[in-house]
Coordinates of C-alpha atoms in Angstrom, one line a residue:
Chain A
M57 CA 0.2 0.1 -0.2
K58 CA 1.6 3.1 -1.0
G59 CA 0.5 6.5 1.1
V60 CA -2.4 8.5 0.1
K61 CA -0.2 11.5 -1.0
M62 CA -2.1 14.5 -2.4
Y63 CA -1.4 16.6 -5.7
R64 CA -4.1 19.8 -5.9
E65 CA -2.8 22.4 -8.5
Q66 CA -4.1 25.1 -6.1
I67 CA -2.1 24.0 -3.3
K68 CA 0.9 27.1 -2.4
V69 CA 3.7 26.4 0.1
L70 CA 4.9 29.0 2.0
D71 CA 8.5 28.7 3.9
C72 CA 8.3 31.0 6.7
T73 CA 11.7 29.5 8.4
I74 CA 13.3 33.3 8.6
R75 CA 10.0 34.5 10.2
D76 CA 9.0 32.0 12.5
G77 CA 12.7 31.2 13.3
G78 CA 13.5 34.7 13.9
L79 CA 11.2 34.6 17.2
I80 CA 14.0 32.3 18.6
N81 CA 17.0 34.9 17.8
N82 CA 15.1 38.2 17.8
H83 CA 15.5 38.5 13.9
Y84 CA 19.6 38.5 14.2
F85 CA 19.9 35.8 11.3
E86 CA 23.0 36.7 9.1
D87 CA 22.6 37.7 5.3
N88 CA 24.2 34.7 4.4
F89 CA 21.9 32.5 6.0
V90 CA 19.0 34.1 4.8
R91 CA 20.3 34.0 1.1
E92 CA 21.2 30.2 1.2
V93 CA 17.5 29.5 2.6
Y94 CA 16.4 31.5 0.0
K95 CA 18.2 29.8 -2.7
A96 CA 17.2 26.8 -1.3
V97 CA 13.4 27.1 -1.4
S98 CA 13.8 28.8 -4.7
D99 CA 15.7 25.6 -6.0
A100 CA 12.9 23.5 -4.2
G101 CA 10.2 25.1 -6.3
V102 CA 8.5 26.4 -2.8
D103 CA 5.6 29.0 -3.7
Y104 CA 6.4 31.9 -1.3
M105 CA 9.3 32.7 1.2
E106 CA 8.4 35.0 4.1
I107 CA 11.3 36.7 5.1
G108 CA 10.4 38.3 8.2
Y109 CA 8.4 41.0 9.8
R110 CA 7.5 44.3 8.4
S111 CA 7.4 46.5 11.6
S112 CA 7.4 50.4 12.3
T113 CA 10.6 51.6 13.6
S114 CA 8.5 54.2 15.4
L115 CA 7.0 51.5 17.5
L116 CA 9.6 49.2 17.6
S117 CA 13.3 49.7 18.4
R118 CA 15.8 49.0 16.1
D119 CA 18.3 48.4 18.5
K120 CA 16.3 45.6 20.0
F121 CA 15.9 43.6 17.0
G122 CA 17.6 42.2 13.8
K123 CA 16.7 43.4 10.9
W124 CA 14.4 40.8 9.9
K125 CA 12.1 42.3 12.3
F126 CA 11.8 45.2 10.0
C127 CA 12.6 43.7 6.4
V128 CA 13.9 47.1 4.9
E129 CA 13.6 46.8 1.2
D130 CA 17.1 47.5 0.8
D131 CA 17.8 44.9 3.6
I132 CA 15.8 42.3 1.4
K133 CA 17.4 43.2 -1.9
R134 CA 20.7 42.7 -0.6
A135 CA 19.8 39.0 0.7
I136 CA 18.4 37.8 -2.5
D137 CA 20.3 39.8 -4.9
G138 CA 21.4 37.7 -8.0
I139 CA 19.7 34.4 -7.0
P140 CA 17.7 33.1 -9.9
S141 CA 14.0 32.6 -8.2
K142 CA 10.5 32.1 -8.8
T143 CA 9.8 31.8 -5.3
K144 CA 7.5 35.2 -4.4
L145 CA 8.6 36.9 -1.1
S146 CA 6.1 37.8 1.7
V147 CA 6.3 39.8 5.0
M148 CA 4.4 39.5 7.9
A149 CA 2.9 42.5 9.5
D150 CA 1.5 42.4 13.3
V151 CA -1.4 44.5 14.0
G152 CA -0.4 47.1 16.6
R153 CA 3.4 46.9 15.4
F154 CA 3.4 48.4 11.7
E155 CA 1.4 51.7 9.9
K156 CA 0.1 51.8 7.0
D157 CA 3.3 53.9 6.0
D158 CA 5.5 51.1 6.3
I159 CA 4.0 49.7 3.3
P160 CA 4.6 51.4 0.0
P161 CA 3.2 50.6 -3.0
K162 CA 3.9 47.5 -4.7
N163 CA 6.0 48.8 -7.5
Q164 CA 8.1 50.2 -4.9
S165 CA 8.6 47.0 -3.1
V166 CA 10.1 43.6 -3.8
V167 CA 7.7 41.9 -1.5
D168 CA 4.9 40.2 -3.3
M169 CA 2.7 39.6 -0.4
V170 CA 1.7 41.0 3.1
R171 CA 0.4 38.7 5.5
V172 CA -1.5 40.5 8.5
A173 CA -1.5 38.8 11.5
A174 CA -4.1 39.7 14.0
Y175 CA -6.1 38.2 17.1
V176 CA -9.9 38.2 16.7
K177 CA -10.6 41.2 18.8
D178 CA -8.6 43.1 16.6
I179 CA -9.9 42.0 13.4
D180 CA -11.3 45.6 12.5
K181 CA -8.1 46.8 12.6
A182 CA -6.7 44.2 10.7
I183 CA -9.1 44.6 7.9
D184 CA -8.3 48.1 7.5
L185 CA -4.7 47.2 7.3
V186 CA -5.1 44.3 5.1
N187 CA -7.3 46.3 2.8
D188 CA -4.7 49.3 2.3
A189 CA -2.1 46.4 1.4
A190 CA -4.1 44.7 -0.9
E191 CA -5.2 48.6 -2.7
K192 CA -1.6 49.2 -3.0
G193 CA -0.9 46.0 -5.4
Y194 CA 0.0 43.2 -2.8
E195 CA -1.2 39.7 -2.1
T196 CA -2.7 39.7 1.0
T197 CA -3.6 37.1 3.8
V198 CA -4.9 37.9 7.4
N199 CA -3.7 34.8 9.8
V200 CA -6.0 34.4 12.8
M201 CA -3.7 33.6 15.6
S202 CA -4.6 31.9 18.7
V203 CA -7.5 30.3 16.9
S204 CA -7.3 27.5 20.1
K205 CA -8.7 30.1 22.6
V206 CA -11.2 32.1 20.5
I207 CA -15.0 31.8 21.9
E208 CA -16.4 30.1 18.9
T209 CA -19.2 33.1 18.2
E210 CA -16.5 35.6 18.3
L211 CA -14.6 33.7 15.4
D212 CA -17.7 33.0 13.4
E213 CA -18.2 36.7 13.5
A214 CA -14.7 37.8 12.5
L215 CA -15.0 35.3 9.9
C216 CA -18.0 37.0 8.5
Q217 CA -16.5 40.2 8.8
L218 CA -13.5 39.1 6.8
E219 CA -15.7 37.6 4.0
E220 CA -17.8 40.9 3.5
E221 CA -15.3 43.9 4.3
S222 CA -11.9 42.4 3.6
K223 CA -9.7 42.5 0.3
T224 CA -7.6 39.3 1.7
K225 CA -7.3 36.8 -0.9
V226 CA -6.5 34.2 2.3
V227 CA -7.4 33.6 5.7
Y228 CA -5.2 31.1 7.9
I229 CA -6.1 29.3 10.8
V230 CA -3.1 29.6 13.3
D231 CA -2.4 26.9 15.9
S232 CA -0.2 29.3 18.0
F233 CA -0.1 26.9 21.0
G234 CA 0.6 23.8 19.0
S235 CA -2.6 22.3 21.0
L236 CA -4.9 21.0 18.0
Y237 CA -6.1 17.7 17.3
S238 CA -7.0 16.4 14.0
E239 CA -10.9 16.9 14.9
N240 CA -10.3 20.6 16.0
I241 CA -8.5 21.1 12.5
H242 CA -11.6 19.3 10.7
H243 CA -14.2 21.3 12.5
L244 CA -11.9 24.5 11.9
V245 CA -11.1 24.2 8.3
N246 CA -14.9 23.1 7.4
K247 CA -15.9 26.1 9.4
F248 CA -13.2 28.8 7.6
K249 CA -14.3 27.5 4.0
R250 CA -18.1 27.2 4.9
I251 CA -17.8 31.0 6.0
L252 CA -15.2 32.7 3.5
K253 CA -16.9 31.5 0.3
T254 CA -14.4 34.0 -1.8
K255 CA -11.1 33.0 -0.2
E256 CA -9.0 30.3 0.4
V257 CA -8.2 28.7 3.6
G258 CA -4.4 28.6 5.1
I259 CA -2.7 26.4 7.6
H260 CA 0.0 27.6 10.2
A261 CA 0.6 25.0 12.8
H262 CA 3.0 24.5 15.5
N263 CA 4.7 21.4 16.4
N264 CA 4.4 21.3 20.5
Q265 CA 2.6 18.0 20.0
Q266 CA 4.1 16.5 17.2
L267 CA 1.3 17.1 15.4
A268 CA 2.2 20.0 13.2
Y269 CA 2.5 18.0 9.9
A270 CA -0.2 15.6 10.8
N271 CA -2.3 18.8 10.9
T272 CA -1.4 20.2 7.9
I273 CA -2.2 17.1 6.1
E274 CA -5.6 17.3 7.8
S275 CA -5.9 20.7 6.7
I276 CA -5.2 19.8 3.1
I277 CA -7.6 16.9 3.1
K278 CA -10.4 19.4 4.2
G279 CA -9.6 21.9 1.5
A280 CA -7.0 24.3 2.5
N281 CA -4.5 25.5 0.1
Y282 CA -2.1 27.9 2.0
L283 CA 0.1 25.4 3.6
D284 CA 3.0 26.9 6.1
A285 CA 6.3 25.0 6.7
T286 CA 9.7 26.0 7.8
I287 CA 13.1 23.7 6.9
Y288 CA 13.7 21.1 9.4
G289 CA 10.7 22.9 11.4
L290 CA 12.7 25.6 12.9
G291 CA 10.5 28.0 14.7
R292 CA 9.7 29.6 18.3
G293 CA 9.4 26.7 20.8
A294 CA 8.5 23.1 19.1
G295 CA 8.9 24.7 16.1
N296 CA 6.7 24.3 13.0
C297 CA 5.7 22.0 10.1
P298 CA 9.0 20.7 8.6
L299 CA 9.1 21.8 4.9
E300 CA 11.2 18.7 3.9
L301 CA 7.9 16.0 5.2
L302 CA 5.3 18.2 3.7
M303 CA 7.0 18.3 0.4
G304 CA 7.0 14.6 0.7
F305 CA 3.9 14.4 1.0
L306 CA 2.6 16.7 -1.8
K307 CA 3.2 15.1 -5.3
N308 CA 3.4 18.5 -7.4
P309 CA 6.2 17.7 -10.0
K310 CA 7.2 21.5 -9.5
F311 CA 8.6 20.7 -6.1
N312 CA 12.3 19.1 -5.5
L313 CA 13.0 18.0 -2.3
K314 CA 17.2 18.1 -2.7
P315 CA 18.1 21.5 -1.9
I316 CA 16.4 21.4 1.2
L317 CA 17.8 18.0 2.3
E318 CA 21.0 19.6 1.1
I319 CA 20.7 22.9 3.4
I320 CA 19.5 21.0 6.5
A321 CA 22.8 18.8 6.5
K322 CA 25.0 22.2 5.7
E323 CA 23.1 24.6 7.8
F324 CA 20.4 23.4 10.0
I325 CA 22.2 20.4 12.0
P326 CA 24.9 22.7 13.0
L327 CA 22.3 25.6 14.0
R328 CA 20.5 23.2 16.0
E329 CA 23.6 22.9 18.2
K330 CA 23.5 26.8 18.8
M331 CA 19.9 27.5 18.7
E332 CA 17.2 25.5 20.6
W333 CA 13.7 24.1 19.0
G334 CA 11.6 21.2 18.4
Y335 CA 10.1 18.8 20.3
I336 CA 10.7 19.6 23.7
I337 CA 8.7 18.2 27.1
P338 CA 8.0 21.9 28.2
Y339 CA 6.2 23.0 24.8
A340 CA 4.7 19.4 24.8
I341 CA 2.9 20.5 28.2
T342 CA 2.0 24.1 27.4
G343 CA 0.3 22.5 24.0
M344 CA -1.2 20.2 25.9
F345 CA -2.8 22.9 28.3
N346 CA -3.7 24.9 25.5
E347 CA -1.2 27.6 26.6
H348 CA 1.0 30.2 25.3
P349 CA 4.8 28.8 25.3
R350 CA 6.3 31.5 27.2
S351 CA 6.5 29.9 30.4
A352 CA 8.2 27.0 28.4
I353 CA 10.7 29.7 26.8
A354 CA 11.2 31.1 30.3
L355 CA 12.0 27.6 31.9
R356 CA 14.2 26.7 29.1
E357 CA 16.2 29.7 29.7
S358 CA 16.6 29.3 33.5
P359 CA 18.6 26.6 35.3
Q360 CA 15.6 24.7 36.1
K361 CA 15.0 24.0 32.4
D362 CA 14.5 20.0 32.6
E363 CA 12.4 20.0 35.9
Y364 CA 9.2 19.1 34.1
V365 CA 7.3 17.9 36.9
S366 CA 7.3 21.2 39.0
F367 CA 6.5 22.8 35.6
Y368 CA 3.6 20.2 34.7
E369 CA 2.3 21.1 38.5
K370 CA 2.4 24.7 38.1
M371 CA 0.6 24.0 34.7
L372 CA -2.0 22.3 36.7
A373 CA -2.5 24.8 39.2
T374 CA -2.8 27.6 37.0
E375 CA -5.4 25.5 34.9
M376 CA -7.2 25.0 38.4
D377 CA -7.2 28.3 39.6
Chain B
M84 CA -11.7 25.9 22.3
K85 CA -10.2 22.6 24.2
G86 CA -8.9 19.5 22.5
V87 CA -11.3 16.7 21.8
K88 CA -9.7 14.2 24.3
M89 CA -10.7 10.6 24.9
Y90 CA -11.8 8.7 27.6
R91 CA -12.7 5.0 26.8
E92 CA -12.6 2.4 29.5
Q93 CA -11.4 -0.4 27.2
I94 CA -8.3 1.4 26.1
K95 CA -5.0 -0.2 27.2
V96 CA -1.8 1.3 26.7
L97 CA 1.1 -1.0 26.3
D98 CA 4.5 0.8 27.0
C99 CA 7.6 -1.1 24.6
T100 CA 10.4 1.3 25.8
I101 CA 12.7 -1.5 27.0
R102 CA 11.8 -4.1 24.1
D103 CA 11.4 -1.5 20.9
G104 CA 14.4 0.6 22.4
G105 CA 16.7 -2.7 22.5
L106 CA 16.5 -2.8 18.6
I107 CA 19.0 0.0 19.1
N108 CA 21.6 -1.4 21.5
N109 CA 21.1 -4.8 20.8
H110 CA 19.0 -5.1 24.1
Y111 CA 21.8 -4.6 26.3
F112 CA 19.6 -2.2 28.7
E113 CA 21.4 -2.4 32.3
D114 CA 19.1 -4.0 35.3
N115 CA 18.8 -0.6 36.7
F116 CA 17.2 1.1 33.7
V117 CA 14.8 -1.2 33.3
R118 CA 13.7 -1.1 37.0
E119 CA 13.2 2.8 36.8
V120 CA 11.1 2.1 33.4
Y121 CA 9.4 -0.5 35.4
K122 CA 8.7 1.9 38.5
A123 CA 7.8 4.9 36.1
V124 CA 5.2 3.0 34.1
S125 CA 3.6 1.4 37.2
D126 CA 3.0 4.7 39.3
A127 CA 1.7 6.3 35.8
G128 CA -0.7 3.5 35.7
V129 CA 0.2 2.4 32.4
D130 CA -1.7 -1.2 31.4
Y131 CA 1.3 -3.4 30.0
M132 CA 4.8 -3.0 30.0
E133 CA 6.9 -5.1 27.5
I134 CA 10.3 -5.8 28.5
G135 CA 11.7 -7.1 25.7
Y136 CA 11.7 -10.5 23.6
R137 CA 11.4 -13.9 24.5
S138 CA 13.6 -15.8 22.0
S139 CA 14.9 -19.4 22.4
T140 CA 18.8 -19.5 22.8
S141 CA 18.8 -22.4 20.5
L142 CA 18.1 -19.9 17.4
L143 CA 19.6 -16.9 18.9
S144 CA 23.3 -16.7 20.6
R145 CA 23.3 -15.6 23.9
D146 CA 26.8 -13.8 23.1
K147 CA 25.2 -11.3 20.3
F148 CA 22.2 -10.1 22.5
G149 CA 21.7 -8.6 25.7
K150 CA 19.2 -10.3 28.4
W151 CA 16.2 -8.5 27.0
K152 CA 16.4 -10.1 24.0
F153 CA 15.7 -13.7 25.7
C154 CA 13.7 -12.5 28.7
V155 CA 14.6 -15.3 31.1
E156 CA 12.2 -15.6 34.2
D157 CA 14.7 -15.0 36.7
D158 CA 16.1 -11.9 34.7
I159 CA 12.7 -10.5 34.8
K160 CA 12.3 -11.1 38.4
R161 CA 14.9 -9.1 39.3
A162 CA 14.3 -6.2 37.4
I163 CA 10.8 -5.7 39.1
D164 CA 11.7 -7.3 42.5
G165 CA 9.8 -5.4 45.1
I166 CA 8.5 -2.8 42.9
P167 CA 4.7 -2.1 43.7
S168 CA 2.9 -2.4 40.2
K169 CA -0.5 -3.1 38.7
T170 CA 1.2 -2.9 35.4
K171 CA 0.9 -6.4 33.6
L172 CA 4.0 -7.4 31.8
S173 CA 4.3 -8.6 28.5
V174 CA 7.1 -10.4 26.3
M175 CA 7.2 -10.0 22.5
A176 CA 7.9 -13.2 20.5
D177 CA 9.3 -13.2 17.0
V178 CA 7.5 -16.2 14.4
G179 CA 10.9 -18.2 13.6
R180 CA 12.7 -16.9 16.6
F181 CA 11.2 -18.8 19.5
E182 CA 9.6 -22.1 20.3
K183 CA 6.9 -23.4 22.2
D184 CA 8.8 -24.7 24.6
D185 CA 10.5 -21.1 25.5
I186 CA 7.1 -20.3 27.2
P187 CA 6.1 -22.3 30.1
P188 CA 2.9 -22.8 31.6
K189 CA 1.3 -19.2 33.0
N190 CA 1.7 -20.5 36.6
Q191 CA 5.4 -20.6 36.1
S192 CA 6.0 -16.8 34.6
V193 CA 5.5 -13.8 36.0
V194 CA 4.7 -12.7 32.4
D195 CA 0.9 -11.6 31.9
M196 CA 1.2 -11.5 27.9
V197 CA 2.9 -13.2 24.9
R198 CA 3.0 -11.1 22.0
V199 CA 3.8 -12.7 18.6
A200 CA 5.1 -10.6 16.0
A201 CA 4.6 -11.9 12.4
Y202 CA 4.9 -11.0 8.8
V203 CA 1.6 -12.0 6.9
K204 CA 3.3 -14.9 5.0
D205 CA 4.1 -16.6 8.8
I206 CA 0.3 -16.2 9.5
D207 CA -0.2 -19.9 10.0
K208 CA 3.0 -20.5 11.9
A209 CA 1.9 -17.3 14.3
I210 CA -1.5 -18.7 14.9
D211 CA -0.2 -22.2 16.0
L212 CA 2.0 -20.2 18.3
V213 CA -0.3 -17.9 19.6
N214 CA -2.6 -20.6 20.3
D215 CA -0.2 -22.5 22.3
A216 CA 0.4 -19.4 24.4
A217 CA -3.2 -18.8 25.0
E218 CA -3.6 -22.4 26.1
K219 CA -0.9 -22.2 28.4
G220 CA -2.7 -19.4 30.4
Y221 CA -1.6 -16.0 28.8
E222 CA -3.2 -13.0 27.3
T223 CA -2.2 -13.0 23.8
T224 CA -1.6 -10.7 20.8
V225 CA -0.7 -10.9 17.0
N226 CA 1.0 -8.0 15.6
V227 CA 1.1 -8.2 12.1
M228 CA 4.1 -6.6 10.8
S229 CA 5.1 -4.1 7.9
V230 CA 1.3 -3.5 7.0
S231 CA 2.3 -1.0 4.8
K232 CA 3.8 -3.6 2.3
V233 CA 1.4 -6.2 2.3
I234 CA -1.1 -7.3 -0.8
E235 CA -4.6 -6.2 0.2
T236 CA -6.2 -9.6 -0.4
E237 CA -3.3 -11.2 1.4
L238 CA -4.0 -9.2 4.4
D239 CA -7.6 -9.7 4.3
E240 CA -7.1 -13.3 3.8
A241 CA -4.8 -13.4 7.2
L242 CA -7.1 -11.4 9.1
C243 CA -9.9 -13.9 8.2
Q244 CA -7.5 -16.8 9.6
L245 CA -6.7 -14.9 12.5
E246 CA -10.6 -14.5 13.3
E247 CA -11.8 -17.8 12.8
E248 CA -8.6 -20.2 13.8
S249 CA -6.6 -18.1 16.7
K250 CA -7.3 -17.7 20.2
T251 CA -5.6 -14.5 20.2
K252 CA -7.4 -11.3 21.8
V253 CA -5.8 -8.6 20.1
V254 CA -4.5 -7.9 16.6
Y255 CA -2.1 -5.2 15.9
I256 CA -1.5 -2.8 13.0
V257 CA 2.2 -2.6 13.1
D258 CA 3.7 0.5 10.8
S259 CA 7.1 -1.0 10.9
F260 CA 8.2 1.7 8.3
G261 CA 6.4 4.8 9.7
S262 CA 5.0 5.4 5.7
L263 CA 1.4 5.1 6.7
Y264 CA -0.6 8.4 6.8
S265 CA -4.2 9.3 8.3
E266 CA -5.8 7.6 5.4
N267 CA -4.1 4.4 5.3
I268 CA -4.8 4.4 9.2
H269 CA -8.6 5.0 8.7
H270 CA -8.8 2.4 6.2
L271 CA -6.8 -0.3 7.9
V272 CA -8.3 0.0 11.4
N273 CA -12.2 -0.2 9.5
K274 CA -10.7 -3.3 7.9
F275 CA -9.1 -5.0 11.1
K276 CA -12.2 -4.1 13.1
R277 CA -14.7 -5.3 10.3
I278 CA -13.0 -8.6 9.9
L279 CA -11.6 -9.4 13.3
K280 CA -15.2 -9.6 14.7
T281 CA -14.3 -11.1 18.1
K282 CA -10.8 -9.5 18.5
E283 CA -9.6 -6.1 19.7
V284 CA -7.3 -3.8 17.3
G285 CA -3.9 -2.6 18.3
I286 CA -1.8 0.0 17.1
H287 CA 2.1 -0.1 17.0
A288 CA 3.4 3.3 14.9
H289 CA 6.6 4.5 14.1
N290 CA 7.5 7.9 14.1
N291 CA 9.8 8.5 11.0
Q292 CA 7.5 11.0 9.3
Q293 CA 6.6 12.4 13.1
L294 CA 2.8 10.7 12.6
A295 CA 3.3 8.1 15.2
Y296 CA 1.4 9.9 18.0
A297 CA -1.2 11.4 15.1
N298 CA -1.7 8.0 13.7
T299 CA -2.2 6.5 17.2
I300 CA -5.0 9.2 17.7
E301 CA -6.4 8.4 14.5
S302 CA -6.7 4.8 15.2
I303 CA -8.4 5.5 18.8
I304 CA -11.0 7.4 16.8
K305 CA -11.6 4.3 14.7
G306 CA -12.0 2.3 17.6
A307 CA -8.3 0.7 18.4
N308 CA -8.2 0.2 22.1
Y309 CA -4.6 -1.1 22.5
L310 CA -2.0 1.3 22.0
D311 CA 1.8 1.2 21.8
A312 CA 3.6 4.0 22.7
T313 CA 7.6 4.4 24.4
I314 CA 8.8 6.8 26.7
Y315 CA 9.8 10.1 25.0
G316 CA 9.5 7.9 21.7
L317 CA 12.8 5.8 22.1
G318 CA 12.8 2.9 19.5
R319 CA 14.3 1.9 16.6
G320 CA 15.1 4.6 14.2
A321 CA 12.9 7.2 14.2
G322 CA 11.4 5.9 17.5
N323 CA 7.7 5.3 18.2
C324 CA 4.4 7.1 19.7
P325 CA 5.5 9.0 22.7
L326 CA 3.9 7.8 25.8
E327 CA 3.4 11.1 27.2
L328 CA 1.8 12.8 24.6
L329 CA -0.4 9.8 24.5
M330 CA -1.0 10.2 28.2
G331 CA -2.0 13.7 27.7
F332 CA -4.4 13.1 25.3
L333 CA -6.4 10.0 27.3
K334 CA -8.5 11.4 29.6
N335 CA -8.8 8.4 31.9
P336 CA -8.1 9.6 35.6
K337 CA -6.0 5.9 36.1
F338 CA -3.0 7.7 34.5
N339 CA -0.6 10.1 35.8
L340 CA 1.8 11.7 33.9
K341 CA 4.1 13.1 36.3
P342 CA 6.4 9.7 36.8
I343 CA 6.8 9.6 33.0
L344 CA 8.1 13.5 33.1
E345 CA 10.1 12.3 35.8
I346 CA 12.1 9.5 34.2
I347 CA 12.5 11.3 30.9
A348 CA 14.4 14.2 32.8
K349 CA 16.4 11.7 34.8
E350 CA 17.1 9.3 32.6
F351 CA 16.2 9.9 29.0
I352 CA 17.4 13.4 28.3
P353 CA 21.2 12.0 29.3
L354 CA 20.4 8.6 27.4
R355 CA 20.0 10.5 24.2
E356 CA 23.2 11.9 24.4
K357 CA 24.5 8.2 23.9
M358 CA 21.7 6.4 21.9
E359 CA 20.4 8.0 18.9
W360 CA 16.8 7.8 18.0
G361 CA 14.1 10.2 16.8
Y362 CA 13.3 12.5 13.8
I363 CA 16.3 12.1 11.7
I364 CA 16.3 12.9 7.9
P365 CA 17.2 9.6 6.9
Y366 CA 14.5 8.1 8.7
A367 CA 12.1 10.4 7.3
I368 CA 13.3 9.5 4.0
T369 CA 12.8 5.6 4.4
G370 CA 9.2 6.5 5.7
M371 CA 8.5 8.6 2.8
F372 CA 9.5 5.7 0.3
N373 CA 7.6 3.2 2.6
E374 CA 10.8 1.3 3.0
H375 CA 12.7 -0.9 6.1
P376 CA 14.8 1.7 8.2
R377 CA 17.8 -0.7 7.7
S378 CA 19.7 1.4 5.0
A379 CA 19.1 5.0 7.0
I380 CA 20.4 2.9 10.1
A381 CA 23.6 1.6 8.3
L382 CA 24.1 5.4 6.7
R383 CA 24.0 6.7 10.2
E384 CA 26.4 4.2 11.5
S385 CA 28.8 5.4 8.6
P386 CA 31.1 8.8 8.0
Q387 CA 28.3 9.6 5.6
K388 CA 25.4 9.9 8.3
D389 CA 24.4 13.7 7.0
E390 CA 24.5 13.1 3.3
Y391 CA 20.9 13.2 2.8
V392 CA 21.1 14.3 -0.6
S393 CA 22.8 10.9 -1.8
F394 CA 21.0 8.9 0.5
Y395 CA 17.7 10.2 -1.0
E396 CA 19.0 9.9 -4.7
K397 CA 19.8 6.0 -3.9
M398 CA 16.2 5.4 -2.4
L399 CA 14.8 7.3 -6.0
A400 CA 17.0 5.0 -8.2
T401 CA 15.8 2.0 -6.2
E402 CA 12.4 2.9 -6.5
M403 CA 12.7 3.2 -10.0
D404 CA 14.5 0.1 -10.7

């Protein structure tokens, strides 16, 4: 029996290695590393690469973050200069951390897509911002964060607004805490598709419970066409859906796995010795409890990093508060 | 939204850390480690612990394997001596590597369950051996290995035979290569349940593509009640479904996660520095290709251990032969 793999032309893969990975190192990736990633995903035929956040220097200090928190046009240009590519470039923009002026008209930018990340409570702001980006000529998405914590009726209302009032092409389900199971994914993708009749649905999964890839597959099965992944799963905390696994599942002949395997061996195996991400017990625990990984990140930076039982007890006590 | 977790009284969890982990180190676990695992799974309320293989010393040399390849009664007794436990003990017995005489009558053994592992082609032998063990008073299972490579009609026939001719209580789906996707799992559990009307269905998953836990959940959803897992996923190659994640999913109040978290910190984090298992690219590749991990194991023991592209090309060439 061969695997039931998937080929659907509308499927788009977005690599967000540098963007989500930047949450581990405050976006201080060196230019050469970003170039290598861009080269690998371009050679692999990945549809989009998200190179970082577009943030406002008036809202965030340039001293506190690396350049990929801001993605100034010249920095992007330097990183991609001379590399042949059909991969489109994306930046993420967090509601509250950027202003419309940070997004120039498309013809003054190397960026192809702007992804507005927002909590449900900020959906009005997100719609205003994403419409501005769409009107400036960008492809756009709205990424609905922390869907696992949202009250169902508020989510429904936000999705109705997105359908009716926004110009975004895609709306993403973001499993920020890596807490969703397949049944939740089925429910959410069905809901998103039902309400967002004129939009595509995307999935951004976290790997706290080793379910990021599985949940991405379940999303595909239910009709999601925009899929986030990162090389070797690099990303904050437990990381993301590994791009190499996802490419093994997708049968589209435009994809080539080899450049991704090559860069894993060359860059990501050594990087893993210096930066921590992946299946680590405290992240599994926050996933089980459907909580933000921040307490696990703090634990891993402390001398108590492997004191799992007391961490678990603290989470239990908080839940019962 | 909280996870759709599962409580079903019939569900039994079997820890096979020592048995499957023994495939990495030729079954040379020290007594103290085995005792610690037994203590942890007992305190955690795990239903069964598989302590190793029961093999025949006339078929396998005692010089080439550690004691947990044979599970002599006195060795087991020494390992569990004085530890309070309600956890039942299991041994695995491979068709062709043990004889009926290796299984004494139940009243002369501390073992509760004998699991006969067999390929579909050996199903007649498996039925003969499992019936002998059942008649001697043991709980029994038949574990159908490499189901992902079996011709469907031959699998159907083997399952019909197991239903009609065997006294086994449980029949396991064994995803030996970690190549199955959720749709395969749904198909297989449905088939096993349809044919094996008087038996329970079990699942033993491998984690090559980070799907072991996800596939175990999918099996539960479709009605499998016997679930294999290992602490921190320890097991040959990519390892198994992590027990700690599975316990986080199962809502049965008899389970206690803390002893498992404790032993991971104390024993498994240090062990991982000395023994290799888990998400490693060559195992992901053999999983994608639905192949035995032996070529990946050989690669990892060679100086070329991180040469993923040439390994992938070799797998591609073999597939196209």
